[in-house]
């Protein structure tokens, strides 16, 4: 599915989030609080939006993704590796940090993914993850639902792949609640897991430290 939507994925992302995803990525990389030139693995990097933000903020990023099409359509990813997030081809403790943008709901084994992220980060290293969310209530939530469930699939159908963009709102059903995700990250070996909502709950972020 991601191979099919790769060519227009980024452009549609910016349209569908009204450009807010750039701000969320900037903040997520900043919240790693790692020194410049840190080696950071961007898991499920897609076409490299997050990877390039890592480079912009002075880090040395490595992009990995299961979809060859996404990696191929991307740019600004000097180091890119086709790999399943649940079985990363890197030695333990190889990275200072890990990022992952909007992919948690796509992996079949979320605990296995957190376990692998934890394995490849050095003790004391950092992880910063972004995922979609939904505003808690009121008019904002109603407008969000209209946009995410009806407008986004329509834009996707016109400019890309109808089936893929119909799946997008449905895929949130595969995402556990924040408390469950925090518990899974703790179980994987992360501590001080911090969950926060961004822009009134349009996006969510998990930041944590790899336990020593
Ligand atoms: C919604 S895109 C997000 C891409 C990018 N991180 C971003 O922020 O724009 C989800 C990505 O997860 C990747 N993905 C899905 N399952 C995966 C897995 N098991 N291992 C690695 N990548 C996976 C897809 O190929 C796709 O590129």
Coordinates of N, CA and C and ligand atoms in Angstrom, one line a residue:
X1 N 0.8 -1.2 0.0 CA 0.0 0.0 0.0 C 0.9 1.3 0.0
X2 N 1.9 1.3 0.9 CA 2.8 2.5 0.9 C 3.6 2.6 -0.3
X3 N 4.0 1.5 -1.0 CA 4.7 1.6 -2.3 C 3.8 2.4 -3.2
X4 N 2.5 2.1 -3.2 CA 1.6 2.7 -4.2 C 1.4 4.2 -4.0
X5 N 1.4 4.7 -2.7 CA 1.1 6.1 -2.5 C 2.4 6.9 -2.3
X6 N 3.5 6.3 -2.5 CA 4.8 6.9 -2.2 C 5.0 8.2 -3.0
X7 N 4.8 8.3 -4.3 CA 5.1 9.5 -5.0 C 4.5 10.8 -4.5
X8 N 3.2 10.7 -4.0 CA 2.6 11.9 -3.6 C 2.3 12.0 -2.1
X9 N 2.9 11.0 -1.4 CA 2.7 10.9 0.1 C 3.0 12.2 0.8
X10 N 4.2 12.8 0.6 CA 4.6 13.9 1.4 C 3.7 15.2 1.1
X11 N 3.5 15.4 -0.2 CA 2.7 16.5 -0.6 C 1.3 16.4 0.0
X12 N 0.7 15.3 0.0 CA -0.7 15.1 0.5 C -0.6 15.2 2.1
X13 N 0.4 14.8 2.7 CA 0.6 14.9 4.1 C 0.5 16.4 4.5
X14 N 1.3 17.2 3.8 CA 1.3 18.6 4.2 C -0.1 19.3 3.9
X15 N -0.7 18.8 2.9 CA -2.1 19.4 2.6 C -3.1 18.9 3.7
X16 N -3.0 17.7 4.0 CA -4.0 17.1 4.9 C -3.8 17.6 6.4
X17 N -2.6 17.9 6.7 CA -2.4 18.5 8.1 C -2.3 20.0 8.1
X18 N -2.5 20.6 6.9 CA -2.4 22.0 6.7 C -1.1 22.5 7.1
X19 N 0.0 21.7 6.9 CA 1.3 22.1 7.1 C 1.8 21.9 8.6
X20 N 0.8 21.5 9.5 CA 1.2 21.4 10.9 C 2.2 20.3 11.2
X21 N 2.2 19.3 10.3 CA 3.1 18.2 10.6 C 4.6 18.6 10.6
X22 N 4.9 19.7 9.9 CA 6.3 20.2 10.0 C 6.6 20.7 11.4
X23 N 5.7 21.4 11.9 CA 5.9 21.9 13.3 C 6.0 20.8 14.3
X24 N 5.1 19.8 14.1 CA 5.2 18.6 15.1 C 6.5 17.9 15.0
X25 N 7.0 17.7 13.8 CA 8.3 17.0 13.6 C 9.4 17.8 14.2
X26 N 9.4 19.1 14.0 CA 10.5 20.0 14.5 C 10.5 19.9 16.0
X27 N 9.4 19.9 16.6 CA 9.3 19.8 18.1 C 9.7 18.4 18.6
X28 N 9.3 17.4 17.9 CA 9.7 16.0 18.3 C 11.2 15.8 18.2
X29 N 11.8 16.3 17.2 CA 13.3 16.2 17.1 C 14.0 17.0 18.2
X30 N 13.5 18.2 18.4 CA 14.0 19.1 19.5 C 13.9 18.4 20.9
X31 N 12.8 17.7 21.1 CA 12.5 17.1 22.4 C 13.4 15.8 22.6
X32 N 14.2 15.4 21.6 CA 15.1 14.3 21.9 C 16.2 14.8 22.9
X33 N 16.4 16.1 22.8 CA 17.4 16.7 23.8 C 18.8 16.0 23.7
X34 N 19.2 15.7 22.5 CA 20.5 15.0 22.3 C 21.5 16.1 21.7
X35 N 22.8 15.9 22.0 CA 23.8 16.8 21.5 C 23.9 16.7 20.0
X36 N 24.4 17.8 19.4 CA 24.6 17.8 17.9 C 25.4 16.6 17.5
X37 N 25.2 16.1 16.3 CA 25.9 15.0 15.7 C 25.6 13.7 16.3
X38 N 24.4 13.6 17.0 CA 24.0 12.3 17.6 C 23.6 11.4 16.4
X39 N 23.8 10.1 16.6 CA 23.4 9.1 15.6 C 21.9 8.7 15.9
X40 N 21.0 9.0 15.0 CA 19.6 8.8 15.3 C 18.9 7.9 14.2
X41 N 18.3 6.9 14.6 CA 17.6 6.0 13.7 C 16.1 6.5 13.5
X42 N 15.7 6.7 12.3 CA 14.3 7.1 12.1 C 13.6 5.8 11.6
X43 N 12.8 5.2 12.5 CA 12.1 3.9 12.2 C 10.9 4.2 11.3
X44 N 10.6 3.4 10.3 CA 9.4 3.6 9.4 C 9.5 5.0 8.9
X45 N 10.6 5.4 8.3 CA 10.9 6.8 7.9 C 10.1 7.2 6.7
X46 N 9.5 6.3 6.0 CA 8.8 6.7 4.8 C 9.6 7.4 3.8
X47 N 9.2 8.6 3.4 CA 9.9 9.3 2.3 C 10.9 10.3 3.0
X48 N 11.0 10.3 4.3 CA 12.2 11.0 4.9 C 11.9 12.4 5.6
X49 N 10.6 12.7 5.7 CA 10.3 14.0 6.3 C 11.0 14.2 7.7
X50 N 10.9 13.2 8.5 CA 11.4 13.2 9.9 C 13.0 13.1 9.8
X51 N 13.4 12.3 8.9 CA 14.9 12.1 8.7 C 15.6 13.4 8.4
X52 N 15.0 14.2 7.5 CA 15.5 15.5 7.1 C 15.5 16.5 8.2
X53 N 14.4 16.4 9.0 CA 14.4 17.3 10.2 C 15.5 17.0 11.2
X54 N 15.8 15.7 11.3 CA 17.0 15.3 12.2 C 18.3 15.9 11.6
X55 N 18.5 15.9 10.3 CA 19.7 16.4 9.7 C 19.7 17.9 9.9
X56 N 18.5 18.6 9.7 CA 18.4 20.0 9.9 C 18.8 20.5 11.3
X57 N 18.5 19.6 12.3 CA 18.8 20.0 13.7 C 20.2 19.5 14.1
X58 N 21.0 19.1 13.1 CA 22.4 18.8 13.3 C 22.8 17.4 13.7
X59 N 21.8 16.4 13.5 CA 22.1 15.1 13.9 C 22.5 14.3 12.7
X60 N 23.0 13.0 12.9 CA 23.3 12.1 11.8 C 22.2 11.1 11.7
X61 N 21.3 11.2 10.8 CA 20.2 10.3 10.8 C 20.4 9.1 9.9
X62 N 19.8 8.0 10.3 CA 19.7 6.8 9.4 C 18.2 6.5 9.3
X63 N 17.8 6.3 8.0 CA 16.3 6.1 7.8 C 16.1 4.6 7.5
X64 N 15.1 4.0 8.1 CA 14.7 2.6 7.8 C 13.2 2.5 7.6
X65 N 12.8 1.7 6.7 CA 11.4 1.5 6.4 C 11.2 0.2 5.7
X66 N 10.0 -0.4 5.8 CA 9.7 -1.7 5.2 C 9.4 -1.5 3.7
X67 N 8.9 -0.3 3.3 CA 8.5 -0.1 2.0 C 9.7 0.4 1.1
X68 N 10.1 -0.4 0.1 CA 11.1 0.1 -0.8 C 10.6 1.3 -1.6
X69 N 9.3 1.3 -1.9 CA 8.8 2.4 -2.7 C 8.9 3.8 -2.0
X70 N 8.6 3.7 -0.7 CA 8.7 5.0 0.1 C 10.1 5.4 0.2
X71 N 11.1 4.5 0.5 CA 12.5 4.9 0.6 C 13.0 5.4 -0.7
X72 N 12.5 4.8 -1.8 CA 13.0 5.2 -3.2 C 12.4 6.6 -3.6
X73 N 11.2 6.8 -3.2 CA 10.6 8.1 -3.5 C 11.1 9.3 -2.7
X74 N 11.7 8.9 -1.5 CA 12.2 9.9 -0.6 C 13.4 10.6 -1.1
X75 N 13.9 11.6 -0.4 CA 15.1 12.3 -0.7 C 15.7 12.8 0.6
X76 N 17.0 13.2 0.5 CA 17.7 13.7 1.7 C 17.9 12.7 2.7
X77 N 18.0 11.4 2.3 CA 18.2 10.3 3.2 C 19.5 9.6 2.7
X78 N 20.7 10.1 3.2 CA 21.9 9.6 2.7 C 22.1 8.1 3.1
X79 N 21.6 7.8 4.4 CA 21.7 6.4 4.8 C 20.3 5.9 4.9
X80 N 19.9 4.9 4.0 CA 18.6 4.4 4.1 C 18.6 2.9 4.0
X81 N 17.8 2.2 4.8 CA 17.9 0.8 4.9 C 16.5 0.2 4.9
X82 N 16.2 -0.8 4.0 CA 14.9 -1.4 4.0 C 14.9 -2.4 5.1
X83 N 14.0 -2.2 6.1 CA 14.0 -3.1 7.2 C 12.6 -3.1 7.9
X84 N 12.2 -4.2 8.5 CA 11.0 -4.3 9.3 C 11.3 -3.8 10.7
X85 N 10.4 -2.9 11.2 CA 10.6 -2.3 12.5 C 10.7 -3.4 13.6
X86 N 10.2 -4.5 13.4 CA 10.2 -5.6 14.5 C 11.4 -6.4 14.4
X87 N 12.3 -6.1 13.4 CA 13.5 -6.9 13.3 C 14.6 -6.1 12.7
X88 N 15.1 -5.1 13.4 CA 16.1 -4.1 12.9 C 17.5 -4.7 12.7
X89 N 18.1 -4.5 11.6 CA 19.4 -5.0 11.3 C 20.5 -4.2 11.8
X90 N 20.5 -3.8 13.1 CA 21.5 -3.0 13.7 C 21.9 -3.6 15.0
X91 N 23.2 -3.4 15.4 CA 23.6 -4.0 16.7 C 23.0 -3.3 17.9
X92 N 23.0 -4.0 19.0 CA 22.4 -3.4 20.2 C 23.1 -2.1 20.7
X93 N 22.4 -1.1 21.0 CA 23.0 0.1 21.6 C 23.7 0.9 20.5
X94 N 23.4 0.7 19.2 CA 24.1 1.4 18.1 C 23.8 2.9 18.0
X95 N 22.6 3.3 18.5 CA 22.1 4.6 18.2 C 22.0 5.4 19.5
X96 N 22.1 6.8 19.4 CA 21.9 7.7 20.5 C 20.4 7.9 20.7
X97 N 19.6 7.8 19.6 CA 18.2 8.1 19.7 C 17.4 7.4 18.6
X98 N 16.1 7.4 18.7 CA 15.2 6.8 17.7 C 14.0 7.8 17.6
X99 N 13.6 8.0 16.3 CA 12.4 8.7 16.1 C 11.5 7.8 15.2
X100 N 10.2 8.1 15.3 CA 9.2 7.3 14.5 C 8.0 8.2 14.3
X101 N 7.6 8.4 13.1 CA 6.5 9.3 12.8 C 5.3 8.6 12.1
X102 N 4.2 8.6 12.8 CA 2.9 8.2 12.3 C 2.9 6.8 11.7
X103 N 3.6 5.9 12.4 CA 3.7 4.5 11.9 C 3.3 3.5 12.9
X104 N 3.2 3.8 14.2 CA 2.9 2.8 15.2 C 1.6 2.0 14.9
X105 N 0.6 2.7 14.3 CA -0.6 2.0 14.1 C -0.6 1.1 12.9
X106 N 0.6 1.2 12.2 CA 0.7 0.3 11.0 C 1.4 -1.0 11.2
X107 N 2.2 -1.1 12.3 CA 2.9 -2.3 12.6 C 2.1 -3.4 13.2
X108 N 2.3 -4.6 12.8 CA 1.5 -5.7 13.3 C 1.8 -6.1 14.7
X109 N 3.1 -5.9 15.1 CA 3.5 -6.2 16.5 C 4.1 -5.0 17.1
X110 N 3.3 -4.2 17.8 CA 3.7 -3.0 18.4 C 4.7 -3.2 19.6
X111 N 4.5 -4.2 20.4 CA 5.4 -4.5 21.5 C 6.8 -4.9 20.9
X112 N 6.7 -5.7 19.9 CA 8.0 -6.1 19.3 C 8.7 -4.9 18.7
X113 N 8.0 -3.9 18.2 CA 8.6 -2.7 17.6 C 9.3 -1.9 18.7
X114 N 8.6 -1.7 19.9 CA 9.2 -1.0 21.0 C 10.4 -1.8 21.5
X115 N 10.3 -3.1 21.6 CA 11.5 -3.9 22.1 C 12.7 -3.7 21.2
X116 N 12.4 -3.6 19.9 CA 13.6 -3.4 18.9 C 14.1 -2.0 19.1
X117 N 13.2 -1.0 19.2 CA 13.7 0.4 19.4 C 14.6 0.5 20.6
X118 N 14.1 -0.2 21.7 CA 14.9 -0.2 22.9 C 16.2 -0.9 22.8
X119 N 16.2 -1.9 22.1 CA 17.5 -2.7 21.9 C 18.5 -1.9 21.2
X120 N 18.1 -1.2 20.1 CA 19.2 -0.5 19.3 C 19.6 0.9 19.9
X121 N 18.9 1.4 20.9 CA 19.3 2.6 21.5 C 20.2 2.3 22.7
X122 N 21.3 3.1 22.8 CA 22.2 3.0 24.0 C 21.5 3.3 25.3
X123 N 21.9 2.8 26.4 CA 21.4 3.2 27.7 C 21.5 4.7 27.8
X124 N 20.5 5.4 28.3 CA 20.5 6.8 28.4 C 20.1 7.5 27.1
X125 N 20.0 6.8 26.0 CA 19.6 7.3 24.7 C 18.1 7.7 24.8
X126 N 17.6 8.4 23.7 CA 16.3 9.0 23.8 C 15.4 8.5 22.6
X127 N 14.1 8.5 22.8 CA 13.2 8.2 21.7 C 12.1 9.2 21.7
X128 N 11.7 9.6 20.5 CA 10.6 10.6 20.3 C 9.7 10.1 19.2
X129 N 8.4 9.8 19.5 CA 7.5 9.2 18.6 C 6.3 10.1 18.4
X130 N 5.8 10.2 17.1 CA 4.6 10.9 16.8 C 3.5 10.0 16.3
X131 N 2.3 10.3 16.7 CA 1.2 9.5 16.1 C -0.1 10.4 15.9
X132 N -1.0 10.0 15.2 CA -2.2 10.7 15.0 C -3.0 10.7 16.3
X133 N -3.9 11.6 16.6 CA -4.7 11.6 17.8 C -6.1 12.3 17.3
X134 N -7.0 12.4 18.3 CA -8.3 13.0 18.0 C -8.6 14.0 19.2
X135 N -9.0 15.2 18.8 CA -9.3 16.2 19.9 C -10.4 15.6 20.8
X136 N -10.4 16.0 22.1 CA -11.2 15.3 23.1 C -12.7 15.5 22.9
X137 N -13.1 16.6 22.4 CA -14.6 16.8 22.3 C -15.0 18.2 21.7
X138 N -16.2 18.4 21.7 CA -16.7 19.7 21.2 C -16.7 19.9 19.7
X139 N -16.8 21.2 19.3 CA -16.8 21.5 17.9 C -15.5 21.1 17.2
X140 N -14.4 21.3 17.9 CA -13.1 21.0 17.3 C -13.1 19.5 16.9
X141 N -13.6 18.7 17.8 CA -13.6 17.2 17.5 C -14.5 16.9 16.3
X142 N -15.7 17.6 16.3 CA -16.6 17.4 15.2 C -16.0 17.8 13.8
X143 N -15.3 18.9 13.9 CA -14.7 19.4 12.6 C -13.5 18.5 12.2
X144 N -12.8 18.0 13.2 CA -11.7 17.1 12.9 C -12.2 15.8 12.3
X145 N -13.3 15.3 12.8 CA -13.9 14.0 12.3 C -14.3 14.2 10.9
X146 N -14.9 15.3 10.6 CA -15.4 15.6 9.3 C -14.2 15.7 8.3
X147 N -13.2 16.3 8.7 CA -12.0 16.5 7.9 C -11.3 15.1 7.7
X148 N -11.0 14.4 8.8 CA -10.2 13.2 8.8 C -11.0 12.0 8.1
X149 N -12.3 11.9 8.4 CA -13.0 10.8 7.9 C -13.6 11.0 6.5
X150 N -13.8 12.2 6.1 CA -14.5 12.5 4.8 C -13.6 13.3 3.9
X151 N -13.0 14.4 4.3 CA -12.3 15.2 3.4 C -10.9 14.5 3.0
X152 N -10.2 14.0 4.0 CA -8.9 13.4 3.7 C -9.1 12.2 2.7
X153 N -10.0 11.3 2.9 CA -10.2 10.2 1.9 C -10.5 10.7 0.6
X154 N -11.3 11.8 0.5 CA -11.6 12.4 -0.8 C -10.4 13.0 -1.5
X155 N -9.6 13.7 -0.8 CA -8.4 14.3 -1.4 C -7.5 13.2 -1.8
X156 N -7.4 12.1 -1.0 CA -6.5 11.0 -1.3 C -7.0 10.3 -2.5
X157 N -8.3 10.1 -2.7 CA -8.8 9.4 -3.8 C -8.6 10.2 -5.1
X158 N -8.7 11.5 -5.0 CA -8.5 12.4 -6.2 C -7.0 12.4 -6.6
X159 N -6.1 12.6 -5.7 CA -4.7 12.8 -6.0 C -3.8 11.6 -5.9
X160 N -4.3 10.5 -5.3 CA -3.4 9.3 -5.0 C -4.2 8.0 -5.2
X161 N -4.4 7.3 -4.1 CA -4.9 5.9 -4.1 C -6.2 5.9 -3.2
X162 N -7.3 5.6 -3.8 CA -8.6 5.7 -3.0 C -8.6 4.7 -1.8
X163 N -8.1 3.5 -2.1 CA -8.2 2.5 -1.0 C -7.2 2.8 0.2
X164 N -6.0 3.3 -0.2 CA -5.1 3.6 0.8 C -5.6 4.8 1.7
X165 N -6.2 5.8 1.1 CA -6.6 6.9 1.9 C -8.0 6.7 2.6
X166 N -8.7 5.6 2.2 CA -9.9 5.2 3.0 C -9.4 4.4 4.2
X167 N -8.2 3.8 4.1 CA -7.7 3.0 5.2 C -7.2 4.0 6.3
X168 N -6.7 5.1 5.9 CA -6.0 6.0 6.9 C -6.9 6.3 8.1
X169 N -8.1 6.8 8.0 CA -8.9 7.0 9.2 C -9.2 5.7 9.9
X170 N -9.4 4.6 9.2 CA -9.7 3.3 9.8 C -8.5 2.8 10.6
X171 N -7.3 3.1 10.2 CA -6.1 2.6 10.8 C -5.9 3.0 12.3
X172 N -6.6 4.1 12.6 CA -6.5 4.6 14.0 C -7.0 3.6 15.0
X173 N -7.9 2.7 14.5 CA -8.5 1.7 15.4 C -7.4 0.7 15.9
X174 N -6.3 0.6 15.1 CA -5.3 -0.3 15.5 C -4.3 0.3 16.6
X175 N -4.5 1.6 16.9 CA -3.6 2.2 17.8 C -4.2 2.1 19.3
X176 N -3.4 1.5 20.2 CA -3.9 1.4 21.6 C -4.0 2.8 22.2
X177 N -4.7 2.9 23.3 CA -4.7 4.2 24.1 C -3.3 4.6 24.6
X178 N -3.2 5.8 25.0 CA -1.9 6.3 25.4 C -1.3 5.6 26.6
X179 N -2.2 5.2 27.5 CA -1.8 4.5 28.8 C -1.2 3.2 28.4
X180 N -1.8 2.5 27.5 CA -1.3 1.2 27.0 C 0.1 1.3 26.4
X181 N 0.2 2.4 25.5 CA 1.4 2.6 24.8 C 2.6 2.9 25.8
X182 N 2.3 3.8 26.8 CA 3.3 4.1 27.8 C 3.7 2.8 28.6
X183 N 2.7 1.9 28.9 CA 3.0 0.7 29.6 C 3.9 -0.2 28.7
X184 N 3.6 -0.3 27.4 CA 4.4 -1.1 26.5 C 5.8 -0.6 26.4
X185 N 5.9 0.8 26.4 CA 7.3 1.4 26.3 C 8.1 1.1 27.5
X186 N 7.4 1.1 28.7 CA 8.1 0.8 29.9 C 8.5 -0.7 29.9
X187 N 7.7 -1.5 29.4 CA 8.0 -2.9 29.4 C 9.2 -3.2 28.4
X188 N 9.3 -2.3 27.4 CA 10.4 -2.5 26.4 C 11.8 -2.0 27.0
X189 N 11.7 -1.3 28.1 CA 13.0 -0.8 28.7 C 13.1 0.7 28.7
X190 N 12.1 1.4 28.4 CA 12.2 2.9 28.4 C 11.7 3.4 29.8
X191 N 12.2 4.5 30.2 CA 11.8 5.1 31.5 C 11.4 6.6 31.2
X192 N 10.8 7.2 32.2 CA 10.4 8.6 32.1 C 9.6 8.8 30.8
X193 N 8.7 7.9 30.5 CA 7.9 8.1 29.3 C 6.9 9.2 29.5
X194 N 7.0 10.2 28.5 CA 6.1 11.4 28.6 C 5.2 11.4 27.4
X195 N 3.9 11.5 27.7 CA 2.9 11.5 26.6 C 2.3 12.9 26.6
X196 N 2.2 13.5 25.4 CA 1.6 14.8 25.3 C 0.8 15.0 24.0
X197 N -0.3 15.8 24.1 CA -1.1 16.1 23.0 C -0.6 17.3 22.3
X198 N -0.6 17.4 21.0 CA -0.1 18.6 20.3 C -1.3 19.3 19.5
X199 N -1.3 20.6 19.5 CA -2.3 21.4 18.7 C -3.7 20.9 19.1
X200 N -4.0 20.9 20.3 CA -5.4 20.6 20.8 C -5.8 19.2 20.6
X201 N -4.8 18.3 20.4 CA -5.1 16.9 20.3 C -5.1 16.4 18.9
X202 N -4.6 17.2 17.9 CA -4.6 16.7 16.5 C -3.5 15.7 16.3
X203 N -2.5 15.7 17.2 CA -1.4 14.8 17.1 C -0.9 14.5 18.5
X204 N -0.2 13.4 18.7 CA 0.3 13.0 20.0 C 1.8 12.6 19.9
X205 N 2.5 12.8 21.0 CA 3.9 12.5 21.1 C 4.3 11.7 22.3
X206 N 5.2 10.8 22.1 CA 5.7 10.0 23.3 C 7.2 10.3 23.3
X207 N 7.8 10.7 24.4 CA 9.2 11.0 24.5 C 9.7 10.2 25.7
X208 N 10.8 9.5 25.6 CA 11.3 8.6 26.7 C 12.8 8.5 26.6
X209 N 13.3 8.0 27.7 CA 14.8 7.7 27.9 C 15.0 6.2 28.0
X210 N 16.0 5.7 27.3 CA 16.3 4.3 27.5 C 16.9 4.0 28.8
X211 N 16.3 3.1 29.6 CA 16.8 2.9 31.0 C 18.3 2.4 30.9
X212 N 19.1 2.7 32.0 CA 20.5 2.3 32.0 C 20.6 0.9 32.5
Ligands
LIG1 C1 2.2 6.9 7.6 S1 3.8 6.5 7.0 C2 4.9 7.5 8.0 C3 6.1 7.8 7.3 C4 7.1 8.8 8.0 N1 7.5 8.3 9.2 C5 6.4 10.2 8.2 O1 6.4 10.6 9.3 O2 5.9 10.7 7.2 C6 4.0 4.9 7.8 C7 5.3 4.2 7.3 O3 5.4 3.0 8.1 C8 6.0 2.0 7.3 N2 5.8 0.7 7.9 C9 4.7 0.0 8.0 N3 4.9 -1.1 8.7 C10 6.3 -1.2 8.9 C11 7.1 -2.2 9.5 N4 6.6 -3.3 10.0 N5 8.5 -1.9 9.5 C12 8.9 -0.7 9.0 N6 8.2 0.2 8.4 C13 6.9 0.0 8.4 C14 5.4 2.2 5.9 O4 6.1 1.7 4.9 C15 5.3 3.7 5.9 O5 6.4 4.3 5.2

